Coordinates of C-alpha atoms in Angstrom, one line a residue:
M1 CA 33.1 12.5 -32.8
Q2 CA 35.8 15.2 -33.4
H3 CA 38.2 15.6 -36.2
V4 CA 41.8 14.8 -35.1
S5 CA 43.1 18.1 -36.5
A6 CA 40.8 20.1 -34.2
C7 CA 42.3 18.7 -30.9
R8 CA 45.4 20.0 -29.3
H9 CA 48.4 17.8 -28.6
I10 CA 47.2 15.6 -31.4
N11 CA 49.3 12.8 -32.9
P12 CA 47.5 11.5 -36.0
A13 CA 50.1 8.8 -36.6
A14 CA 49.9 7.4 -33.1
C15 CA 46.1 7.5 -32.9
P16 CA 44.6 6.6 -36.4
D17 CA 41.4 5.0 -34.9
V18 CA 39.6 8.3 -34.1
S19 CA 36.4 8.6 -36.0
K20 CA 35.8 11.6 -38.2
T21 CA 32.8 13.9 -38.8
A22 CA 32.1 16.7 -41.1
L23 CA 31.8 19.2 -38.3
V24 CA 34.7 20.2 -36.2
A25 CA 34.5 21.2 -32.5
D26 CA 37.1 23.6 -31.1
T27 CA 38.8 21.8 -28.2
S28 CA 41.6 24.3 -27.8
R29 CA 39.6 26.2 -25.2
H30 CA 38.9 23.1 -23.1
A31 CA 41.9 22.5 -20.9
F32 CA 42.4 19.2 -19.2
D33 CA 44.9 18.1 -16.6
L34 CA 45.7 14.4 -16.0
V35 CA 44.2 12.9 -12.8
C36 CA 47.5 11.7 -11.3
D37 CA 46.3 11.9 -7.7
S38 CA 45.1 8.4 -6.6
D39 CA 42.6 9.9 -4.2
A40 CA 40.8 11.6 -7.1
Q41 CA 40.5 8.3 -8.9
E42 CA 37.8 6.9 -6.6
I43 CA 34.1 6.8 -7.4
A44 CA 33.3 9.1 -4.5
T45 CA 35.9 11.7 -5.4
T46 CA 36.1 11.6 -9.2
A47 CA 35.2 14.7 -11.2
S48 CA 33.8 12.6 -14.1
R49 CA 30.2 11.6 -14.5
R50 CA 28.8 8.1 -14.6
L51 CA 28.4 6.2 -17.9
R52 CA 26.1 3.2 -18.3
R53 CA 26.5 2.2 -22.0
G54 CA 29.6 0.7 -23.6
T55 CA 29.1 2.8 -26.7
D56 CA 29.3 6.1 -24.8
F57 CA 32.4 4.8 -22.9
L58 CA 34.2 3.9 -26.2
A59 CA 33.3 7.3 -27.7
A60 CA 34.8 9.1 -24.7
V61 CA 37.9 7.0 -24.8
R62 CA 38.5 7.6 -28.6
F63 CA 38.1 11.3 -28.1
M64 CA 40.4 11.5 -25.1
V65 CA 43.1 9.3 -26.7
G66 CA 42.8 11.0 -30.1
A67 CA 43.0 14.4 -28.5
G68 CA 46.5 13.5 -27.1
F69 CA 45.7 14.5 -23.5
H70 CA 47.9 11.5 -22.4
P71 CA 51.3 11.2 -24.2
K72 CA 51.4 7.4 -23.7
A73 CA 47.9 6.4 -24.6
G74 CA 47.4 4.8 -28.0
R75 CA 46.0 1.9 -29.9
T76 CA 46.5 -0.6 -27.0
T77 CA 44.6 1.7 -24.7
L78 CA 41.7 1.6 -27.2
L79 CA 41.8 -2.2 -27.3
L80 CA 41.7 -2.4 -23.5
A81 CA 38.8 0.0 -23.5
E82 CA 36.9 -2.3 -25.9
V83 CA 37.3 -5.2 -23.5
F84 CA 36.0 -3.1 -20.6
A85 CA 33.0 -2.0 -22.7
D86 CA 32.1 -5.6 -23.3
R87 CA 32.1 -6.3 -19.6
M88 CA 29.9 -3.2 -18.9
A89 CA 26.9 -5.0 -20.4
R90 CA 26.8 -7.3 -17.4
S91 CA 26.0 -4.5 -15.0
S92 CA 23.2 -1.9 -15.2
S93 CA 25.4 0.6 -13.3
G94 CA 28.3 0.5 -15.8
H95 CA 30.6 -1.3 -13.3
F96 CA 32.9 -4.1 -14.6
P97 CA 35.5 -6.4 -12.9
F98 CA 39.2 -6.2 -13.6
S99 CA 41.4 -9.2 -13.8
A100 CA 44.9 -8.6 -15.1
E101 CA 45.5 -12.2 -15.9
A102 CA 42.3 -12.7 -17.9
T103 CA 42.7 -9.4 -19.7
A104 CA 46.3 -10.1 -20.6
R105 CA 45.3 -13.5 -22.1
A106 CA 42.5 -11.9 -24.1
L107 CA 44.7 -9.2 -25.6
G108 CA 47.9 -11.2 -25.8
L109 CA 49.8 -8.7 -23.6
K110 CA 52.0 -8.8 -20.5
R111 CA 50.4 -8.1 -17.1
R112 CA 52.6 -5.0 -16.7
A113 CA 51.2 -3.6 -20.0
V114 CA 47.6 -4.2 -18.8
Y115 CA 48.4 -2.4 -15.6
N116 CA 50.0 0.5 -17.4
H117 CA 47.2 1.2 -19.9
T118 CA 44.6 0.8 -17.1
R119 CA 46.5 3.6 -15.3
Y120 CA 46.4 5.7 -18.4
L121 CA 42.6 5.4 -18.5
R122 CA 42.4 6.3 -14.8
E123 CA 44.6 9.4 -15.4
L124 CA 42.4 10.4 -18.3
G125 CA 39.3 10.3 -16.0
L126 CA 37.7 7.5 -17.9
I127 CA 37.5 4.9 -15.2
A128 CA 37.2 5.1 -11.4
Y129 CA 37.6 2.6 -8.6
V130 CA 34.5 1.1 -7.1
E131 CA 36.3 -1.5 -5.0
H132 CA 40.0 -2.2 -4.6
G133 CA 40.9 -5.9 -5.0
S134 CA 42.8 -7.6 -2.3
K135 CA 44.8 -10.8 -2.0
R136 CA 43.7 -11.2 1.6
N137 CA 41.9 -14.5 2.3
V138 CA 38.3 -13.4 3.0
T139 CA 37.3 -16.9 4.2
R140 CA 39.6 -16.3 7.3
T141 CA 37.6 -13.1 8.1
R142 CA 34.3 -14.9 7.5
Y143 CA 35.0 -17.9 9.7
G144 CA 37.3 -16.3 12.2
A145 CA 38.8 -18.7 14.7
A146 CA 36.8 -21.6 13.2
W147 CA 38.8 -21.3 9.9
T148 CA 40.6 -24.4 8.7
S149 CA 42.6 -25.2 5.6
E150 CA 39.5 -27.0 4.2
H151 CA 37.7 -23.7 3.8
G152 CA 40.3 -22.7 1.1
Y153 CA 41.3 -19.4 -0.2
L154 CA 39.2 -16.6 -1.7
G155 CA 40.3 -13.1 -2.6
T156 CA 38.4 -10.0 -3.7
A157 CA 38.3 -8.6 -7.2
T158 CA 38.8 -5.0 -8.4
L159 CA 35.7 -3.2 -9.7
F160 CA 35.9 -0.2 -12.0
A161 CA 33.2 2.3 -13.0
A162 CA 33.1 3.8 -16.5
V163 CA 33.0 7.6 -16.3
A164 CA 33.3 10.5 -18.7
P165 CA 35.4 13.7 -18.0
R166 CA 33.8 17.1 -18.3
V167 CA 36.1 18.1 -21.2
W168 CA 34.4 15.5 -23.4
D169 CA 30.9 16.7 -22.6
D170 CA 32.0 20.3 -23.3
A171 CA 33.5 19.3 -26.7
M172 CA 30.3 17.4 -27.6
G173 CA 28.1 20.4 -26.7
R174 CA 26.3 18.8 -23.8
R175 CA 24.9 20.6 -20.8
I176 CA 25.6 18.8 -17.5
E177 CA 23.9 19.4 -14.2
G178 CA 25.8 18.6 -11.0
E179 CA 29.4 17.6 -10.2
G180 CA 31.3 14.4 -9.9
Y181 CA 30.0 10.9 -10.4
T182 CA 26.3 11.7 -9.9
A183 CA 26.2 14.5 -12.5
R184 CA 23.7 14.0 -15.2
L185 CA 23.0 15.1 -18.8
V186 CA 20.2 17.6 -19.1
G187 CA 20.5 18.9 -22.6
V188 CA 22.7 19.9 -25.6
T189 CA 23.8 23.2 -27.0
D190 CA 23.4 24.3 -30.6
T191 CA 26.9 23.0 -31.4
G192 CA 26.1 19.7 -29.8
R193 CA 22.9 19.4 -31.8
E194 CA 24.8 20.0 -35.1
L195 CA 27.4 17.4 -34.1
A196 CA 24.7 14.9 -33.3
V197 CA 23.0 15.4 -36.6
A198 CA 26.3 15.1 -38.5
E199 CA 27.1 11.9 -36.6
A200 CA 23.7 10.4 -37.5
V201 CA 24.1 11.3 -41.1
D202 CA 27.6 9.7 -41.2
N203 CA 26.3 6.5 -39.6
Q204 CA 23.5 6.3 -42.1
R205 CA 26.0 6.7 -45.0
K206 CA 28.2 3.9 -43.5
R207 CA 25.2 1.6 -43.2
Q208 CA 24.1 2.3 -46.8
G209 CA 27.7 1.7 -47.9
L210 CA 27.7 -1.7 -46.2
Q211 CA 24.4 -2.7 -47.8
Q212 CA 25.7 -1.8 -51.3
M213 CA 28.9 -3.8 -50.7
E214 CA 26.9 -6.9 -49.9
P215 CA 26.2 -9.2 -52.9
V216 CA 22.5 -9.4 -54.1
D217 CA 21.0 -12.8 -53.9
N218 CA 18.9 -13.4 -57.1
S219 CA 18.3 -17.1 -56.5
F220 CA 14.7 -16.4 -55.4
S221 CA 11.8 -15.5 -57.6
C222 CA 10.7 -11.9 -58.1
T223 CA 8.3 -10.3 -55.7
P224 CA 4.7 -10.1 -56.7
S225 CA 5.0 -6.3 -57.4
V226 CA 7.5 -7.1 -60.2
V227 CA 5.7 -9.9 -61.9
V228 CA 3.8 -8.8 -65.0
P229 CA 0.1 -9.3 -64.4
Q230 CA -1.5 -11.9 -66.8
P231 CA -5.1 -11.6 -68.0
R232 CA -7.5 -14.1 -66.6
T233 CA -9.2 -16.5 -69.0
T234 CA -12.3 -18.6 -68.7
G235 CA -10.3 -21.8 -69.0
S236 CA -8.2 -21.0 -66.0
V237 CA -11.2 -20.5 -63.8
G238 CA -11.7 -23.5 -61.6
V239 CA -8.5 -25.2 -62.8
G240 CA -5.6 -25.4 -60.4
I241 CA -7.5 -23.6 -57.6
K242 CA -6.4 -24.9 -54.2
D243 CA -8.6 -25.2 -51.2
R244 CA -6.4 -23.2 -48.9
T245 CA -8.9 -23.4 -46.0
R246 CA -8.9 -27.2 -46.1
Q247 CA -5.2 -27.4 -46.6
R248 CA -4.6 -25.1 -43.6
A249 CA -7.0 -27.1 -41.4
S250 CA -5.4 -30.4 -42.4
R251 CA -1.9 -29.2 -41.9
E252 CA -0.1 -30.8 -38.9
K253 CA 0.1 -28.3 -36.2
S254 CA 3.4 -27.8 -34.5
P255 CA 3.5 -28.8 -30.8
K256 CA 2.9 -25.9 -28.5
H257 CA 6.0 -25.3 -26.4
R258 CA 5.1 -24.0 -23.0
A259 CA 7.4 -21.2 -21.7
R260 CA 9.6 -22.0 -18.8
G261 CA 8.0 -21.1 -15.5
T262 CA 4.4 -21.2 -16.8
T263 CA 1.7 -23.6 -15.6
G264 CA -0.2 -23.9 -18.9
W265 CA -3.4 -22.4 -17.6
S266 CA -5.2 -19.8 -19.7
A267 CA -6.4 -16.5 -18.4
A268 CA -10.1 -17.5 -18.6
R269 CA -9.4 -20.8 -16.7
A270 CA -7.4 -18.9 -14.0
A271 CA -10.2 -16.4 -13.6
S272 CA -12.8 -19.2 -13.2
A273 CA -10.5 -20.8 -10.6
M274 CA -10.3 -17.5 -8.7
Q275 CA -14.1 -17.3 -8.6
E276 CA -14.3 -20.8 -7.1
A277 CA -11.5 -19.9 -4.7
R278 CA -13.6 -16.8 -3.7
W279 CA -16.4 -19.2 -2.7
V280 CA -14.0 -21.3 -0.7
Q281 CA -12.5 -18.2 1.0
L282 CA -16.0 -16.9 2.1
H283 CA -17.1 -20.3 3.5
T284 CA -13.9 -21.1 5.4
W285 CA -13.2 -19.0 8.5
W286 CA -9.5 -19.5 8.6
A287 CA -9.1 -18.7 4.9
Q288 CA -10.8 -15.3 5.0
G289 CA -8.6 -12.3 4.5
S290 CA -6.0 -14.1 2.6
C291 CA -4.6 -13.5 -0.9
L292 CA -7.2 -14.8 -3.5
R293 CA -4.6 -15.4 -6.2
Q294 CA -2.4 -17.5 -3.9
L295 CA -5.3 -19.5 -2.6
A296 CA -6.5 -20.2 -6.1
Y297 CA -3.0 -21.4 -7.1
A298 CA -2.8 -23.7 -4.0
L299 CA -6.2 -25.2 -4.8
R300 CA -5.4 -26.1 -8.4
P301 CA -5.1 -29.9 -7.7
F302 CA -8.8 -29.8 -6.7
F303 CA -9.7 -27.8 -9.8
E304 CA -7.7 -30.2 -12.0
A305 CA -9.7 -33.0 -10.5
G306 CA -13.0 -31.2 -11.4
W307 CA -14.0 -30.2 -7.8
T308 CA -16.3 -27.2 -7.3
G309 CA -16.0 -24.5 -4.7
E310 CA -18.7 -26.1 -2.6
E311 CA -17.0 -29.5 -2.6
I312 CA -13.6 -27.9 -1.7
S313 CA -15.3 -25.9 1.1
R314 CA -16.7 -29.2 2.6
E315 CA -13.2 -30.8 2.4
L316 CA -11.5 -27.9 4.1
A317 CA -14.2 -27.9 6.8
R318 CA -13.0 -31.4 7.7
W319 CA -9.5 -30.1 8.5
T320 CA -9.0 -29.4 12.1
V321 CA -7.3 -26.0 12.0
P322 CA -7.2 -24.5 15.5
L323 CA -5.6 -21.2 14.5
R324 CA -5.5 -19.1 11.3
P325 CA -2.4 -20.1 9.3
R326 CA 0.2 -17.4 8.8
H327 CA 0.9 -18.4 5.2
L328 CA -2.4 -19.8 4.0
A329 CA -1.4 -20.8 0.5
S330 CA 1.7 -22.7 1.7
Y331 CA -0.3 -24.5 4.4
V332 CA -3.0 -25.5 1.9
A333 CA -0.6 -26.8 -0.6
S334 CA 1.4 -28.8 1.9
E335 CA -1.7 -30.2 3.6
I336 CA -3.1 -31.3 0.2
R337 CA 0.1 -33.1 -0.5
R338 CA 0.3 -34.7 2.9
R339 CA -3.3 -36.0 2.8
V340 CA -2.9 -37.4 -0.7
N341 CA 0.3 -39.2 0.2
T342 CA -1.1 -40.6 3.5
G343 CA -4.4 -41.8 1.9
L344 CA -6.7 -39.2 3.6
L345 CA -7.6 -37.5 0.3
F346 CA -8.1 -39.1 -3.0
L347 CA -7.2 -37.2 -6.2
P348 CA -6.2 -38.5 -9.7
D349 CA -2.6 -39.6 -10.1
G350 CA -0.1 -37.0 -11.2
L351 CA -1.8 -34.0 -9.7
V352 CA 0.2 -34.1 -6.5
A353 CA 3.9 -35.0 -6.3
P354 CA 4.5 -38.1 -4.2
Y355 CA 6.9 -38.4 -1.3
R356 CA 9.8 -40.2 -2.9
Q357 CA 13.0 -40.1 -0.8
P358 CA 16.2 -41.4 -2.5
E359 CA 18.0 -44.3 -0.9
T360 CA 20.5 -43.0 1.6
S361 CA 24.1 -43.9 0.8
T362 CA 27.6 -42.9 1.8
W363 CA 28.8 -43.4 -1.8
D364 CA 31.7 -45.5 -0.8
E365 CA 30.1 -49.0 -1.1
G366 CA 31.9 -51.4 -3.3
D367 CA 28.8 -52.4 -5.2
T368 CA 28.2 -48.9 -6.6
P369 CA 29.9 -47.6 -9.8
H370 CA 31.6 -44.8 -7.9
G371 CA 32.7 -46.9 -4.9
P372 CA 36.3 -47.6 -5.9
R373 CA 36.8 -44.0 -7.1
Y374 CA 35.4 -42.5 -4.0
A375 CA 37.5 -44.8 -1.8
A376 CA 40.7 -43.8 -3.7
M377 CA 39.7 -40.1 -3.2
Q378 CA 39.3 -40.6 0.5
A379 CA 42.7 -42.3 0.7
R380 CA 44.3 -39.4 -1.1
K381 CA 42.6 -37.0 1.3
A382 CA 43.7 -39.0 4.3
S383 CA 47.3 -38.8 3.2
T384 CA 47.1 -35.0 2.5
F385 CA 44.7 -33.7 5.1
R386 CA 45.0 -36.1 8.0
P387 CA 42.9 -34.3 10.7
A388 CA 40.1 -33.6 8.4
A389 CA 40.2 -37.2 7.0
V390 CA 40.0 -38.6 10.5
R391 CA 36.9 -36.4 11.3
A392 CA 35.3 -37.4 8.0
A393 CA 35.9 -41.1 8.7
A394 CA 34.4 -40.8 12.1
A395 CA 31.3 -39.1 10.7
F396 CA 30.9 -41.8 8.1
E397 CA 31.1 -44.5 10.7
E398 CA 28.4 -42.8 12.7
I399 CA 26.2 -42.6 9.6
R400 CA 26.8 -46.3 8.8
R401 CA 25.8 -47.2 12.3
V402 CA 22.6 -45.2 12.2
L403 CA 21.7 -46.6 8.7
A404 CA 22.3 -50.1 10.0
R405 CA 20.1 -49.6 13.0
H406 CA 17.3 -48.2 10.9
A407 CA 17.6 -51.1 8.4
Q408 CA 17.0 -53.7 11.1
P409 CA 13.4 -54.9 11.3
R410 CA 11.6 -53.5 14.3
K411 CA 10.4 -55.9 17.0
A412 CA 6.7 -56.1 17.5
S413 CA 5.8 -54.4 20.7
A414 CA 3.8 -56.6 23.1
A415 CA 0.3 -55.5 23.9
S416 CA -0.1 -53.9 27.3
E417 CA -1.6 -56.1 29.9
C418 CA -5.1 -55.2 30.9
R419 CA -5.7 -55.2 34.6
V420 CA -9.5 -56.0 34.2
P421 CA -9.8 -59.8 34.3
G422 CA -11.5 -61.3 31.2
A423 CA -11.3 -58.1 29.2
H424 CA -9.5 -57.9 25.8
P425 CA -9.4 -54.3 24.5
E426 CA -7.9 -55.2 21.2
N427 CA -10.8 -57.4 20.3
V428 CA -13.7 -55.3 21.7
R429 CA -16.8 -55.2 19.4
L430 CA -20.1 -53.6 20.4
T431 CA -23.3 -55.4 19.6
R432 CA -26.4 -53.8 18.1
E433 CA -28.2 -53.9 21.4
E434 CA -25.4 -52.1 23.2
I435 CA -25.2 -49.4 20.5
D436 CA -29.0 -48.8 20.8
A437 CA -28.7 -48.5 24.6
L438 CA -25.9 -46.0 24.2
L439 CA -28.0 -43.9 21.8
E440 CA -31.0 -43.9 24.1
S441 CA -28.9 -42.8 27.1
S442 CA -26.8 -40.1 25.2
H443 CA -27.9 -36.8 23.7
P444 CA -28.7 -36.8 20.0
M445 CA -26.2 -35.3 17.5
V446 CA -27.2 -31.7 16.6
A447 CA -26.4 -30.3 13.1
G448 CA -24.2 -27.3 12.7
E449 CA -27.0 -24.9 11.8
T450 CA -29.0 -25.9 14.9
L451 CA -25.9 -25.2 17.0
W452 CA -25.4 -21.8 15.5
A453 CA -29.1 -21.0 16.0
Q454 CA -29.0 -22.0 19.7
A455 CA -25.8 -20.0 20.2
E456 CA -27.4 -16.9 18.7
E457 CA -30.5 -17.3 20.8
A458 CA -28.5 -17.7 23.9
A459 CA -26.5 -14.6 23.0
E460 CA -29.6 -12.5 22.4
Y461 CA -31.1 -13.7 25.7
R462 CA -27.9 -12.8 27.6
I463 CA -27.8 -9.3 26.0
E464 CA -31.4 -8.6 26.9
A465 CA -30.8 -9.7 30.5
Q466 CA -27.8 -7.5 30.7
N467 CA -29.7 -4.5 29.4
R468 CA -32.5 -5.1 31.9
R469 CA -30.0 -5.1 34.8
N470 CA -28.2 -2.0 33.6
S471 CA -31.4 0.1 32.9
W472 CA -33.6 1.6 35.6
E473 CA -37.1 2.9 34.9
Y474 CA -39.2 5.1 37.4
L475 CA -42.7 3.8 38.0
P476 CA -45.1 6.1 39.9
P477 CA -47.0 4.6 42.8
A478 CA -50.4 3.1 42.0
P479 CA -53.5 5.0 43.1
P480 CA -55.4 3.6 46.1
E481 CA -58.1 1.1 45.2
P482 CA -61.7 2.4 45.8
H483 CA -63.6 0.8 48.7

C-alpha cells in the first residue's frame, strides 16, 4: 500500500483508513481520469482488469480512495467496498449481486447514499456491470400468453464484477499483459518487489504485535522441555508404571462417523467386488462392454448377501433380456429391486429398499391435523383468486372421485366359459401316465453346451459346403484303361 503523502489530490483528513508502508511509490506520474461514460462501465468495455479475491479488491479501493482521484469518495465508500468484498467469496469469478435495500439495511444508510457511493466505485474503475437489474416481471416472458396472476412476480438482480484500474497496477509495480477485463498479471518490477517485501514485513510486525498484546495463559503445567529432569532411582522402577498398551486397547473407541455420501465400503472390499463383477461381465452377453465400476456398484446387494460371481452370473442368465440395455447399471439395480419386491429374488432384509407408497390424500379431510387449516386457506384463496380457486376445487373433486373408485373392492371376474363340453381348464391336472406319454412323444431337453456344439458344427459344415461351391479345381482326364 502507498503512503498518503505520495499520492496527488490527497486529503488525509477525509481518508484516514489508507494503510501505510515504509516505502513510497510515486503516483504523480500516473494520471487517471474518472470513468463517467456509462458505456465504459460495462464488463465488455471497461479498461480495468478482473479481480477474483476480496483482499485485492479492498486494496485497490483503499488506494484509489486514499489517492483522492474522486472528490466525493471517502469512508462510506470503503464500508460499501467491504460489503462487496464479502459477497465476492460466493463466486469464483469475482462477481457479486447488488441489492440497494439489503445493502442500505446492512450499513444503516439511505438507498440514495448506497446508489451514490456505488456510482463513485464505478467512476473509479473498481466495479463494472455484468448484468443490469430490471423490474420487469420475467415470469410473464417465461410463460407468455399462459401467464396468470398465480405465477407471481420475479425481477432480475444487478450483478457487478470487481476490477482494478491500470493506475493501481502501475503504482504497485506490476506488469500487465493485455487490455480491459481479460488482462492478466504476468510479473512485477523492481519497485513492485520492494513494495511487496515491505508489505510482508509490515504484516509480520502487526501479527507479532497482536500476539504480544494477548495475555499469556499460565494455568497449564510447563512443557516437558522446561521441567527439570530428575534422576531415576531403583525404588521408582516398577512403581507407578502404567500399562499404556492395555489401557489404550481397553479404551472405549469413539463411534466411526461415516462421511456423507459414502457407502462404508473399504478400498479392498470394492476391489474384490470389481473382480467378481468382472466375472459376471464376461459370462453375461448383455453386460459385456459396460462400465465395470458401475456394474460392481449395482451388484452390491448380491455381494452384501455373500453371493459369488458365478452365482450372480447364473441369476442374471435367468433374466430374459432381449436387447442390450442402454444404461446397464441402472437396469440391473432397478431389476434387482423389482424382483426382490415381487418375490422373484430372495435377499436378506434391508439390502434393497421396499416399495412403500405413502397414502394418497388431498390434505383437506377433517380427520387430519391440517384439515381445518387447509380448508380455511382454501376459503381465503376462493375469496381472493376466484377463477383459480374454482379450477383447484374442480381438480380436487376429480381426485376424490378417482380415489373413491380405486378404494372400492374389485369384483371377481367370472371365469370364461369353455366351449368344450366336460372340460374344466382351471382344474386340469396331468397324471403320471400322461406325463410319461408326453415325454416319450416329445424331443428330450438339450443342455446349453450341447446346443452350442451343434450350432458350431452346423456352421462349420455350412462354411465348408459354401467353399466347395465357390472353388473350382481342374482335374486332367484319366488315361485309357489297358485292354
